[in-house]
Amino acid sequence: DIQMTQSPSILSAFVGDRVTITCRASQSISTWFAWYQQKAGKAPKLLISQASNLESGVPSRFSGSGSGTEFTLTISSLQPDDFATYYCQQYQSYPYTFGQGTKLEIK
Amino acid sequence: EVQLVESGGDLVQPGGSLRLSCTGSGFTFSNYEMNWVRQAPGKGLEWLSYINHSGRTIFYADSVKGRFTISRDNAKSSLYLQMDSLRAEDTAVYYCARDPIHCTGDSCYSGSFDNWGQGTLVTVSS
């Protein structure tokens, strides 16, 4: 199975900050990779697919990059609505696997 | 508006069975691959199972293989998860997730989940 490791596990930041979350795959997954946002008590929401394709309706302050084994999610200027938990996912092969999550907290 | 609504979650004893349902609306259900994903209390996301649009191709996570069965009824726009031999560690919120196929030229792929249900809670406890 492909292991996905996110860092950091918890990230504290101010509104307006630029933040980056990293996800590493245990083997190359090309760009078969997605980012999700989950708020407490809610279902996950797809933000980015194919490592860098922003889903329709997702604010442009979100961006994704990477290929192979290292990927990043960047939020250019944090807004109050962005404080949530973020998960990465590989879909290069079954079983699909998620990272353990990064909780983005208000500082 | 695309909607996925899960149902069937309940409190069940260890060793028991439960059948979850997920009904889709606002889109042509038969055109989409579907998945089940779960989230134990306070934990991360765990992919469980995939079924293609026709129901002929199925995959499972090792943690549920041989105990859980995914199926679908396209005429009813519904996805199912039959869960047998339930264990305490199966306690979680269970989500169904839509898995669109993207095609560019001759190349098609899927695997990112663009719509999720609200989840249904399964509690396995005596």
PDB file of N, CA and C in Angstrom, chain A:
ATOM      1  N   ASP A   1       0.845  -1.191   0.000  1.00  0.00           N
ATOM      2  CA  ASP A   1       0.000   0.000   0.000  1.00  0.00           C
ATOM      3  C   ASP A   1       0.888   1.252   0.000  1.00  0.00           C
ATOM      4  N   ILE A   2       0.376   2.300  -0.632  1.00  0.00           N
ATOM      5  CA  ILE A   2       1.103   3.568  -0.665  1.00  0.00           C
ATOM      6  C   ILE A   2       0.773   4.364   0.590  1.00  0.00           C
ATOM      7  N   GLN A   3       1.800   4.755   1.320  1.00  0.00           N
ATOM      8  CA  GLN A   3       1.598   5.535   2.544  1.00  0.00           C
ATOM      9  C   GLN A   3       1.700   7.017   2.217  1.00  0.00           C
ATOM     10  N   MET A   4       0.805   7.795   2.800  1.00  0.00           N
ATOM     11  CA  MET A   4       0.796   9.247   2.605  1.00  0.00           C
ATOM     12  C   MET A   4       1.077   9.907   3.946  1.00  0.00           C
ATOM     13  N   THR A   5       2.084  10.762   3.993  1.00  0.00           N
ATOM     14  CA  THR A   5       2.488  11.403   5.239  1.00  0.00           C
ATOM     15  C   THR A   5       2.401  12.918   5.090  1.00  0.00           C
ATOM     16  N   GLN A   6       1.558  13.514   5.903  1.00  0.00           N
ATOM     17  CA  GLN A   6       1.379  14.964   5.872  1.00  0.00           C
ATOM     18  C   GLN A   6       2.200  15.642   6.952  1.00  0.00           C
ATOM     19  N   SER A   7       2.625  16.855   6.671  1.00  0.00           N
ATOM     20  CA  SER A   7       3.269  17.672   7.695  1.00  0.00           C
ATOM     21  C   SER A   7       2.955  19.147   7.455  1.00  0.00           C
ATOM     22  N   PRO A   8       2.769  19.923   8.542  1.00  0.00           N
ATOM     23  CA  PRO A   8       2.744  19.417   9.919  1.00  0.00           C
ATOM     24  C   PRO A   8       1.386  18.791  10.238  1.00  0.00           C
ATOM     25  N   SER A   9       1.247  18.204  11.419  1.00  0.00           N
ATOM     26  CA  SER A   9      -0.039  17.672  11.851  1.00  0.00           C
ATOM     27  C   SER A   9      -0.948  18.785  12.329  1.00  0.00           C
ATOM     28  N   ILE A  10      -0.347  19.787  12.951  1.00  0.00           N
ATOM     29  CA  ILE A  10      -1.095  20.969  13.404  1.00  0.00           C
ATOM     30  C   ILE A  10      -0.329  22.204  12.947  1.00  0.00           C
ATOM     31  N   LEU A  11      -1.076  23.185  12.463  1.00  0.00           N
ATOM     32  CA  LEU A  11      -0.465  24.426  11.978  1.00  0.00           C
ATOM     33  C   LEU A  11      -1.267  25.593  12.532  1.00  0.00           C
ATOM     34  N   SER A  12      -0.600  26.462  13.262  1.00  0.00           N
ATOM     35  CA  SER A  12      -1.245  27.659  13.802  1.00  0.00           C
ATOM     36  C   SER A  12      -0.821  28.866  12.982  1.00  0.00           C
ATOM     37  N   ALA A  13      -1.796  29.669  12.576  1.00  0.00           N
ATOM     38  CA  ALA A  13      -1.490  30.808  11.720  1.00  0.00           C
ATOM     39  C   ALA A  13      -2.504  31.922  11.924  1.00  0.00           C
ATOM     40  N   PHE A  14      -2.135  33.115  11.472  1.00  0.00           N
ATOM     41  CA  PHE A  14      -3.011  34.273  11.561  1.00  0.00           C
ATOM     42  C   PHE A  14      -3.793  34.438  10.275  1.00  0.00           C
ATOM     43  N   VAL A  15      -4.951  35.071  10.373  1.00  0.00           N
ATOM     44  CA  VAL A  15      -5.673  35.501   9.179  1.00  0.00           C
ATOM     45  C   VAL A  15      -4.742  36.390   8.360  1.00  0.00           C
ATOM     46  N   GLY A  16      -4.679  36.129   7.065  1.00  0.00           N
ATOM     47  CA  GLY A  16      -3.811  36.880   6.178  1.00  0.00           C
ATOM     48  C   GLY A  16      -2.470  36.208   5.906  1.00  0.00           C
ATOM     49  N   ASP A  17      -2.094  35.218   6.711  1.00  0.00           N
ATOM     50  CA  ASP A  17      -0.825  34.514   6.506  1.00  0.00           C
ATOM     51  C   ASP A  17      -0.867  33.667   5.236  1.00  0.00           C
ATOM     52  N   ARG A  18       0.316  33.413   4.697  1.00  0.00           N
ATOM     53  CA  ARG A  18       0.500  32.428   3.628  1.00  0.00           C
ATOM     54  C   ARG A  18       0.980  31.141   4.294  1.00  0.00           C
ATOM     55  N   VAL A  19       0.285  30.042   4.027  1.00  0.00           N
ATOM     56  CA  VAL A  19       0.647  28.775   4.658  1.00  0.00           C
ATOM     57  C   VAL A  19       0.808  27.684   3.613  1.00  0.00           C
ATOM     58  N   THR A  20       1.658  26.720   3.961  1.00  0.00           N
ATOM     59  CA  THR A  20       1.906  25.581   3.080  1.00  0.00           C
ATOM     60  C   THR A  20       1.829  24.297   3.879  1.00  0.00           C
ATOM     61  N   ILE A  21       1.117  23.333   3.332  1.00  0.00           N
ATOM     62  CA  ILE A  21       1.017  21.993   3.905  1.00  0.00           C
ATOM     63  C   ILE A  21       1.669  21.037   2.912  1.00  0.00           C
ATOM     64  N   THR A  22       2.439  20.095   3.438  1.00  0.00           N
ATOM     65  CA  THR A  22       3.165  19.160   2.590  1.00  0.00           C
ATOM     66  C   THR A  22       2.646  17.743   2.763  1.00  0.00           C
ATOM     67  N   CYS A  23       2.651  16.991   1.693  1.00  0.00           N
ATOM     68  CA  CYS A  23       2.267  15.582   1.732  1.00  0.00           C
ATOM     69  C   CYS A  23       3.284  14.792   0.918  1.00  0.00           C
ATOM     70  N   ARG A  24       3.779  13.720   1.523  1.00  0.00           N
ATOM     71  CA  ARG A  24       4.759  12.867   0.840  1.00  0.00           C
ATOM     72  C   ARG A  24       4.193  11.467   0.660  1.00  0.00           C
ATOM     73  N   ALA A  25       4.389  10.914  -0.521  1.00  0.00           N
ATOM     74  CA  ALA A  25       3.966   9.556  -0.828  1.00  0.00           C
ATOM     75  C   ALA A  25       5.148   8.610  -0.692  1.00  0.00           C
ATOM     76  N   SER A  26       4.853   7.376  -0.278  1.00  0.00           N
ATOM     77  CA  SER A  26       5.909   6.394  -0.060  1.00  0.00           C
ATOM     78  C   SER A  26       6.496   5.855  -1.358  1.00  0.00           C
ATOM     79  N   GLN A  27       5.819   6.116  -2.474  1.00  0.00           N
ATOM     80  CA  GLN A  27       6.343   5.792  -3.789  1.00  0.00           C
ATOM     81  C   GLN A  27       5.747   6.761  -4.791  1.00  0.00           C
ATOM     82  N   SER A  28       6.308   6.804  -5.968  1.00  0.00           N
ATOM     83  CA  SER A  28       5.843   7.771  -6.944  1.00  0.00           C
ATOM     84  C   SER A  28       4.386   7.532  -7.337  1.00  0.00           C
ATOM     85  N   ILE A  29       3.622   8.624  -7.342  1.00  0.00           N
ATOM     86  CA  ILE A  29       2.219   8.536  -7.736  1.00  0.00           C
ATOM     87  C   ILE A  29       1.912   9.503  -8.882  1.00  0.00           C
ATOM     88  N   SER A  30       2.967   9.952  -9.572  1.00  0.00           N
ATOM     89  CA  SER A  30       2.788  10.920 -10.656  1.00  0.00           C
ATOM     90  C   SER A  30       1.978  12.099 -10.120  1.00  0.00           C
ATOM     91  N   THR A  31       0.852  12.395 -10.735  1.00  0.00           N
ATOM     92  CA  THR A  31      -0.022  13.465 -10.215  1.00  0.00           C
ATOM     93  C   THR A  31      -1.393  12.924  -9.858  1.00  0.00           C
ATOM     94  N   TRP A  32      -1.450  11.632  -9.504  1.00  0.00           N
ATOM     95  CA  TRP A  32      -2.724  11.028  -9.088  1.00  0.00           C
ATOM     96  C   TRP A  32      -2.956  11.371  -7.625  1.00  0.00           C
ATOM     97  N   PHE A  33      -3.341  12.605  -7.366  1.00  0.00           N
ATOM     98  CA  PHE A  33      -3.269  13.171  -6.036  1.00  0.00           C
ATOM     99  C   PHE A  33      -4.328  14.256  -5.852  1.00  0.00           C
ATOM    100  N   ALA A  34      -4.924  14.275  -4.657  1.00  0.00           N
ATOM    101  CA  ALA A  34      -5.961  15.271  -4.366  1.00  0.00           C
ATOM    102  C   ALA A  34      -5.804  15.835  -2.955  1.00  0.00           C
ATOM    103  N   TRP A  35      -6.359  17.034  -2.779  1.00  0.00           N
ATOM    104  CA  TRP A  35      -6.460  17.675  -1.463  1.00  0.00           C
ATOM    105  C   TRP A  35      -7.925  17.894  -1.116  1.00  0.00           C
ATOM    106  N   TYR A  36      -8.271  17.667   0.163  1.00  0.00           N
ATOM    107  CA  TYR A  36      -9.622  17.877   0.671  1.00  0.00           C
ATOM    108  C   TYR A  36      -9.558  18.770   1.902  1.00  0.00           C
ATOM    109  N   GLN A  37     -10.649  19.497   2.112  1.00  0.00           N
ATOM    110  CA  GLN A  37     -10.844  20.293   3.319  1.00  0.00           C
ATOM    111  C   GLN A  37     -12.017  19.711   4.078  1.00  0.00           C
ATOM    112  N   GLN A  38     -11.857  19.569   5.389  1.00  0.00           N
ATOM    113  CA  GLN A  38     -12.972  19.079   6.203  1.00  0.00           C
ATOM    114  C   GLN A  38     -13.156  19.974   7.421  1.00  0.00           C
ATOM    115  N   LYS A  39     -14.367  20.443   7.592  1.00  0.00           N
ATOM    116  CA  LYS A  39     -14.722  21.200   8.783  1.00  0.00           C
ATOM    117  C   LYS A  39     -15.427  20.284   9.765  1.00  0.00           C
ATOM    118  N   ALA A  40     -15.379  20.665  11.033  1.00  0.00           N
ATOM    119  CA  ALA A  40     -15.892  19.804  12.095  1.00  0.00           C
ATOM    120  C   ALA A  40     -17.341  19.414  11.841  1.00  0.00           C
ATOM    121  N   GLY A  41     -17.601  18.111  11.894  1.00  0.00           N
ATOM    122  CA  GLY A  41     -18.957  17.605  11.740  1.00  0.00           C
ATOM    123  C   GLY A  41     -19.483  17.588  10.321  1.00  0.00           C
ATOM    124  N   LYS A  42     -18.625  17.909   9.373  1.00  0.00           N
ATOM    125  CA  LYS A  42     -19.038  17.967   7.969  1.00  0.00           C
ATOM    126  C   LYS A  42     -18.272  16.954   7.130  1.00  0.00           C
ATOM    127  N   ALA A  43     -18.786  16.695   5.934  1.00  0.00           N
ATOM    128  CA  ALA A  43     -18.085  15.817   4.998  1.00  0.00           C
ATOM    129  C   ALA A  43     -16.900  16.551   4.387  1.00  0.00           C
ATOM    130  N   PRO A  44     -15.900  15.803   3.949  1.00  0.00           N
ATOM    131  CA  PRO A  44     -14.780  16.439   3.241  1.00  0.00           C
ATOM    132  C   PRO A  44     -15.257  17.109   1.955  1.00  0.00           C
ATOM    133  N   LYS A  45     -14.489  18.113   1.544  1.00  0.00           N
ATOM    134  CA  LYS A  45     -14.766  18.845   0.310  1.00  0.00           C
ATOM    135  C   LYS A  45     -13.521  18.788  -0.563  1.00  0.00           C
ATOM    136  N   LEU A  46     -13.695  18.394  -1.809  1.00  0.00           N
ATOM    137  CA  LEU A  46     -12.570  18.327  -2.742  1.00  0.00           C
ATOM    138  C   LEU A  46     -12.131  19.737  -3.125  1.00  0.00           C
ATOM    139  N   LEU A  47     -10.846  20.014  -2.916  1.00  0.00           N
ATOM    140  CA  LEU A  47     -10.286  21.320  -3.287  1.00  0.00           C
ATOM    141  C   LEU A  47      -9.511  21.240  -4.597  1.00  0.00           C
ATOM    142  N   ILE A  48      -8.629  20.233  -4.684  1.00  0.00           N
ATOM    143  CA  ILE A  48      -7.678  20.134  -5.788  1.00  0.00           C
ATOM    144  C   ILE A  48      -7.564  18.678  -6.204  1.00  0.00           C
ATOM    145  N   SER A  49      -7.589  18.425  -7.515  1.00  0.00           N
ATOM    146  CA  SER A  49      -7.349  17.097  -8.071  1.00  0.00           C
ATOM    147  C   SER A  49      -6.174  17.167  -9.038  1.00  0.00           C
ATOM    148  N   GLN A  50      -5.675  15.996  -9.408  1.00  0.00           N
ATOM    149  CA  GLN A  50      -4.519  15.923 -10.310  1.00  0.00           C
ATOM    150  C   GLN A  50      -3.389  16.850  -9.841  1.00  0.00           C
ATOM    151  N   ALA A  51      -3.230  16.931  -8.545  1.00  0.00           N
ATOM    152  CA  ALA A  51      -2.167  17.660  -7.848  1.00  0.00           C
ATOM    153  C   ALA A  51      -2.275  19.176  -7.917  1.00  0.00           C
ATOM    154  N   SER A  52      -2.846  19.701  -9.018  1.00  0.00           N
ATOM    155  CA  SER A  52      -2.830  21.163  -9.161  1.00  0.00           C
ATOM    156  C   SER A  52      -4.094  21.734  -9.785  1.00  0.00           C
ATOM    157  N   ASN A  53      -5.082  20.894 -10.092  1.00  0.00           N
ATOM    158  CA  ASN A  53      -6.319  21.380 -10.714  1.00  0.00           C
ATOM    159  C   ASN A  53      -7.302  21.837  -9.648  1.00  0.00           C
ATOM    160  N   LEU A  54      -7.563  23.132  -9.626  1.00  0.00           N
ATOM    161  CA  LEU A  54      -8.487  23.702  -8.648  1.00  0.00           C
ATOM    162  C   LEU A  54      -9.913  23.354  -9.044  1.00  0.00           C
ATOM    163  N   GLU A  55     -10.681  22.809  -8.113  1.00  0.00           N
ATOM    164  CA  GLU A  55     -12.065  22.466  -8.388  1.00  0.00           C
ATOM    165  C   GLU A  55     -12.896  23.735  -8.569  1.00  0.00           C
ATOM    166  N   SER A  56     -13.940  23.594  -9.345  1.00  0.00           N
ATOM    167  CA  SER A  56     -14.837  24.717  -9.584  1.00  0.00           C
ATOM    168  C   SER A  56     -15.401  25.245  -8.273  1.00  0.00           C
ATOM    169  N   GLY A  57     -15.355  26.554  -8.107  1.00  0.00           N
ATOM    170  CA  GLY A  57     -15.910  27.176  -6.919  1.00  0.00           C
ATOM    171  C   GLY A  57     -14.934  27.331  -5.767  1.00  0.00           C
ATOM    172  N   VAL A  58     -13.772  26.721  -5.878  1.00  0.00           N
ATOM    173  CA  VAL A  58     -12.758  26.841  -4.814  1.00  0.00           C
ATOM    174  C   VAL A  58     -11.988  28.153  -5.017  1.00  0.00           C
ATOM    175  N   PRO A  59     -11.850  28.948  -3.966  1.00  0.00           N
ATOM    176  CA  PRO A  59     -11.174  30.250  -4.121  1.00  0.00           C
ATOM    177  C   PRO A  59      -9.753  30.116  -4.665  1.00  0.00           C
ATOM    178  N   SER A  60      -9.345  31.096  -5.433  1.00  0.00           N
ATOM    179  CA  SER A  60      -8.037  31.056  -6.091  1.00  0.00           C
ATOM    180  C   SER A  60      -6.872  31.221  -5.115  1.00  0.00           C
ATOM    181  N   ARG A  61      -7.152  31.539  -3.850  1.00  0.00           N
ATOM    182  CA  ARG A  61      -6.060  31.606  -2.875  1.00  0.00           C
ATOM    183  C   ARG A  61      -5.496  30.209  -2.560  1.00  0.00           C
ATOM    184  N   PHE A  62      -6.246  29.172  -2.933  1.00  0.00           N
ATOM    185  CA  PHE A  62      -5.760  27.799  -2.786  1.00  0.00           C
ATOM    186  C   PHE A  62      -5.001  27.391  -4.050  1.00  0.00           C
ATOM    187  N   SER A  63      -3.865  26.745  -3.867  1.00  0.00           N
ATOM    188  CA  SER A  63      -3.147  26.201  -5.011  1.00  0.00           C
ATOM    189  C   SER A  63      -2.421  24.938  -4.594  1.00  0.00           C
ATOM    190  N   GLY A  64      -2.218  24.057  -5.556  1.00  0.00           N
ATOM    191  CA  GLY A  64      -1.515  22.811  -5.297  1.00  0.00           C
ATOM    192  C   GLY A  64      -0.402  22.614  -6.303  1.00  0.00           C
ATOM    193  N   SER A  65       0.650  21.950  -5.860  1.00  0.00           N
ATOM    194  CA  SER A  65       1.756  21.664  -6.753  1.00  0.00           C
ATOM    195  C   SER A  65       2.404  20.353  -6.363  1.00  0.00           C
ATOM    196  N   GLY A  66       3.280  19.878  -7.245  1.00  0.00           N
ATOM    197  CA  GLY A  66       4.031  18.671  -6.959  1.00  0.00           C
ATOM    198  C   GLY A  66       3.733  17.557  -7.928  1.00  0.00           C
ATOM    199  N   SER A  67       4.596  16.560  -7.898  1.00  0.00           N
ATOM    200  CA  SER A  67       4.422  15.337  -8.673  1.00  0.00           C
ATOM    201  C   SER A  67       5.406  14.320  -8.122  1.00  0.00           C
ATOM    202  N   GLY A  68       5.144  13.063  -8.433  1.00  0.00           N
ATOM    203  CA  GLY A  68       6.040  12.021  -7.936  1.00  0.00           C
ATOM    204  C   GLY A  68       5.722  11.654  -6.498  1.00  0.00           C
ATOM    205  N   THR A  69       6.544  12.150  -5.575  1.00  0.00           N
ATOM    206  CA  THR A  69       6.347  11.797  -4.170  1.00  0.00           C
ATOM    207  C   THR A  69       6.112  12.984  -3.245  1.00  0.00           C
ATOM    208  N   GLU A  70       6.275  14.205  -3.723  1.00  0.00           N
ATOM    209  CA  GLU A  70       6.127  15.363  -2.837  1.00  0.00           C
ATOM    210  C   GLU A  70       5.132  16.374  -3.410  1.00  0.00           C
ATOM    211  N   PHE A  71       4.207  16.776  -2.553  1.00  0.00           N
ATOM    212  CA  PHE A  71       3.117  17.647  -2.962  1.00  0.00           C
ATOM    213  C   PHE A  71       2.902  18.727  -1.908  1.00  0.00           C
ATOM    214  N   THR A  72       2.426  19.882  -2.361  1.00  0.00           N
ATOM    215  CA  THR A  72       2.132  20.960  -1.425  1.00  0.00           C
ATOM    216  C   THR A  72       0.786  21.581  -1.723  1.00  0.00           C
ATOM    217  N   LEU A  73       0.136  22.012  -0.651  1.00  0.00           N
ATOM    218  CA  LEU A  73      -1.075  22.831  -0.725  1.00  0.00           C
ATOM    219  C   LEU A  73      -0.704  24.180  -0.127  1.00  0.00           C
ATOM    220  N   THR A  74      -0.929  25.229  -0.870  1.00  0.00           N
ATOM    221  CA  THR A  74      -0.635  26.576  -0.395  1.00  0.00           C
ATOM    222  C   THR A  74      -1.912  27.393  -0.344  1.00  0.00           C
ATOM    223  N   ILE A  75      -2.088  28.093   0.751  1.00  0.00           N
ATOM    224  CA  ILE A  75      -3.167  29.083   0.875  1.00  0.00           C
ATOM    225  C   ILE A  75      -2.472  30.431   0.947  1.00  0.00           C
ATOM    226  N   SER A  76      -2.732  31.282  -0.018  1.00  0.00           N
ATOM    227  CA  SER A  76      -1.926  32.497  -0.171  1.00  0.00           C
ATOM    228  C   SER A  76      -2.206  33.548   0.894  1.00  0.00           C
ATOM    229  N   SER A  77      -3.455  33.637   1.339  1.00  0.00           N
ATOM    230  CA  SER A  77      -3.820  34.614   2.361  1.00  0.00           C
ATOM    231  C   SER A  77      -4.989  34.040   3.151  1.00  0.00           C
ATOM    232  N   LEU A  78      -4.685  33.513   4.316  1.00  0.00           N
ATOM    233  CA  LEU A  78      -5.695  32.796   5.096  1.00  0.00           C
ATOM    234  C   LEU A  78      -6.906  33.656   5.411  1.00  0.00           C
ATOM    235  N   GLN A  79      -8.061  33.066   5.215  1.00  0.00           N
ATOM    236  CA  GLN A  79      -9.317  33.691   5.588  1.00  0.00           C
ATOM    237  C   GLN A  79      -9.937  32.920   6.748  1.00  0.00           C
ATOM    238  N   PRO A  80     -10.827  33.561   7.521  1.00  0.00           N
ATOM    239  CA  PRO A  80     -11.431  32.863   8.677  1.00  0.00           C
ATOM    240  C   PRO A  80     -12.084  31.534   8.300  1.00  0.00           C
ATOM    241  N   ASP A  81     -12.632  31.455   7.086  1.00  0.00           N
ATOM    242  CA  ASP A  81     -13.319  30.237   6.655  1.00  0.00           C
ATOM    243  C   ASP A  81     -12.360  29.082   6.361  1.00  0.00           C
ATOM    244  N   ASP A  82     -11.057  29.361   6.299  1.00  0.00           N
ATOM    245  CA  ASP A  82     -10.089  28.333   5.912  1.00  0.00           C
ATOM    246  C   ASP A  82      -9.619  27.478   7.079  1.00  0.00           C
ATOM    247  N   PHE A  83      -9.980  27.863   8.299  1.00  0.00           N
ATOM    248  CA  PHE A  83      -9.514  27.091   9.446  1.00  0.00           C
ATOM    249  C   PHE A  83     -10.317  25.806   9.518  1.00  0.00           C
ATOM    250  N   ALA A  84      -9.615  24.693   9.276  1.00  0.00           N
ATOM    251  CA  ALA A  84     -10.228  23.385   9.082  1.00  0.00           C
ATOM    252  C   ALA A  84      -9.112  22.352   9.091  1.00  0.00           C
ATOM    253  N   THR A  85      -9.487  21.100   8.818  1.00  0.00           N
ATOM    254  CA  THR A  85      -8.492  20.043   8.679  1.00  0.00           C
ATOM    255  C   THR A  85      -8.367  19.693   7.201  1.00  0.00           C
ATOM    256  N   TYR A  86      -7.144  19.512   6.760  1.00  0.00           N
ATOM    257  CA  TYR A  86      -6.861  19.233   5.357  1.00  0.00           C
ATOM    258  C   TYR A  86      -6.257  17.833   5.215  1.00  0.00           C
ATOM    259  N   TYR A  87      -6.739  17.115   4.211  1.00  0.00           N
ATOM    260  CA  TYR A  87      -6.268  15.762   3.947  1.00  0.00           C
ATOM    261  C   TYR A  87      -5.757  15.654   2.518  1.00  0.00           C
ATOM    262  N   CYS A  88      -4.681  14.912   2.352  1.00  0.00           N
ATOM    263  CA  CYS A  88      -4.233  14.561   1.015  1.00  0.00           C
ATOM    264  C   CYS A  88      -4.671  13.125   0.718  1.00  0.00           C
ATOM    265  N   GLN A  89      -4.714  12.775  -0.559  1.00  0.00           N
ATOM    266  CA  GLN A  89      -5.138  11.437  -0.987  1.00  0.00           C
ATOM    267  C   GLN A  89      -4.417  11.055  -2.264  1.00  0.00           C
ATOM    268  N   GLN A  90      -3.991   9.799  -2.324  1.00  0.00           N
ATOM    269  CA  GLN A  90      -3.448   9.298  -3.582  1.00  0.00           C
ATOM    270  C   GLN A  90      -4.477   8.392  -4.224  1.00  0.00           C
ATOM    271  N   TYR A  91      -4.560   8.477  -5.566  1.00  0.00           N
ATOM    272  CA  TYR A  91      -5.425   7.567  -6.294  1.00  0.00           C
ATOM    273  C   TYR A  91      -4.676   6.949  -7.477  1.00  0.00           C
ATOM    274  N   GLN A  92      -3.390   6.723  -7.248  1.00  0.00           N
ATOM    275  CA  GLN A  92      -2.579   6.045  -8.255  1.00  0.00           C
ATOM    276  C   GLN A  92      -2.909   4.560  -8.294  1.00  0.00           C
ATOM    277  N   SER A  93      -3.214   3.979  -7.126  1.00  0.00           N
ATOM    278  CA  SER A  93      -3.534   2.562  -7.078  1.00  0.00           C
ATOM    279  C   SER A  93      -4.362   2.257  -5.840  1.00  0.00           C
ATOM    280  N   TYR A  94      -5.118   1.155  -5.936  1.00  0.00           N
ATOM    281  CA  TYR A  94      -5.899   0.697  -4.789  1.00  0.00           C
ATOM    282  C   TYR A  94      -4.990  -0.108  -3.855  1.00  0.00           C
ATOM    283  N   PRO A  95      -5.193  -0.004  -2.549  1.00  0.00           N
ATOM    284  CA  PRO A  95      -6.207   0.802  -1.886  1.00  0.00           C
ATOM    285  C   PRO A  95      -5.851   2.280  -1.901  1.00  0.00           C
ATOM    286  N   TYR A  96      -6.825   3.123  -2.244  1.00  0.00           N
ATOM    287  CA  TYR A  96      -6.601   4.554  -2.135  1.00  0.00           C
ATOM    288  C   TYR A  96      -6.264   4.866  -0.678  1.00  0.00           C
ATOM    289  N   THR A  97      -5.385   5.810  -0.458  1.00  0.00           N
ATOM    290  CA  THR A  97      -4.974   6.141   0.900  1.00  0.00           C
ATOM    291  C   THR A  97      -4.936   7.644   1.111  1.00  0.00           C
ATOM    292  N   PHE A  98      -5.246   8.035   2.348  1.00  0.00           N
ATOM    293  CA  PHE A  98      -5.252   9.432   2.755  1.00  0.00           C
ATOM    294  C   PHE A  98      -4.090   9.699   3.715  1.00  0.00           C
ATOM    295  N   GLY A  99      -3.665  10.951   3.742  1.00  0.00           N
ATOM    296  CA  GLY A  99      -2.759  11.372   4.797  1.00  0.00           C
ATOM    297  C   GLY A  99      -3.506  11.445   6.114  1.00  0.00           C
ATOM    298  N   GLN A 100      -2.763  11.648   7.187  1.00  0.00           N
ATOM    299  CA  GLN A 100      -3.374  11.634   8.521  1.00  0.00           C
ATOM    300  C   GLN A 100      -4.080  12.939   8.854  1.00  0.00           C
ATOM    301  N   GLY A 101      -3.905  13.946   8.031  1.00  0.00           N
ATOM    302  CA  GLY A 101      -4.590  15.222   8.223  1.00  0.00           C
ATOM    303  C   GLY A 101      -3.695  16.293   8.816  1.00  0.00           C
ATOM    304  N   THR A 102      -3.981  17.531   8.453  1.00  0.00           N
ATOM    305  CA  THR A 102      -3.316  18.703   9.032  1.00  0.00           C
ATOM    306  C   THR A 102      -4.392  19.639   9.537  1.00  0.00           C
ATOM    307  N   LYS A 103      -4.391  19.882  10.845  1.00  0.00           N
ATOM    308  CA  LYS A 103      -5.375  20.779  11.431  1.00  0.00           C
ATOM    309  C   LYS A 103      -4.830  22.194  11.406  1.00  0.00           C
ATOM    310  N   LEU A 104      -5.536  23.080  10.723  1.00  0.00           N
ATOM    311  CA  LEU A 104      -5.124  24.476  10.603  1.00  0.00           C
ATOM    312  C   LEU A 104      -5.910  25.281  11.633  1.00  0.00           C
ATOM    313  N   GLU A 105      -5.172  25.850  12.581  1.00  0.00           N
ATOM    314  CA  GLU A 105      -5.800  26.556  13.700  1.00  0.00           C
ATOM    315  C   GLU A 105      -5.503  28.045  13.636  1.00  0.00           C
ATOM    316  N   ILE A 106      -6.412  28.821  14.243  1.00  0.00           N
ATOM    317  CA  ILE A 106      -6.195  30.269  14.335  1.00  0.00           C
ATOM    318  C   ILE A 106      -5.195  30.546  15.453  1.00  0.00           C
ATOM    319  N   LYS A 107      -4.185  31.384  15.139  1.00  0.00           N
ATOM    320  CA  LYS A 107      -3.209  31.762  16.159  1.00  0.00           C
ATOM    321  C   LYS A 107      -3.737  33.000  16.900  1.00  0.00           C
TER     322      LYS A 107
END
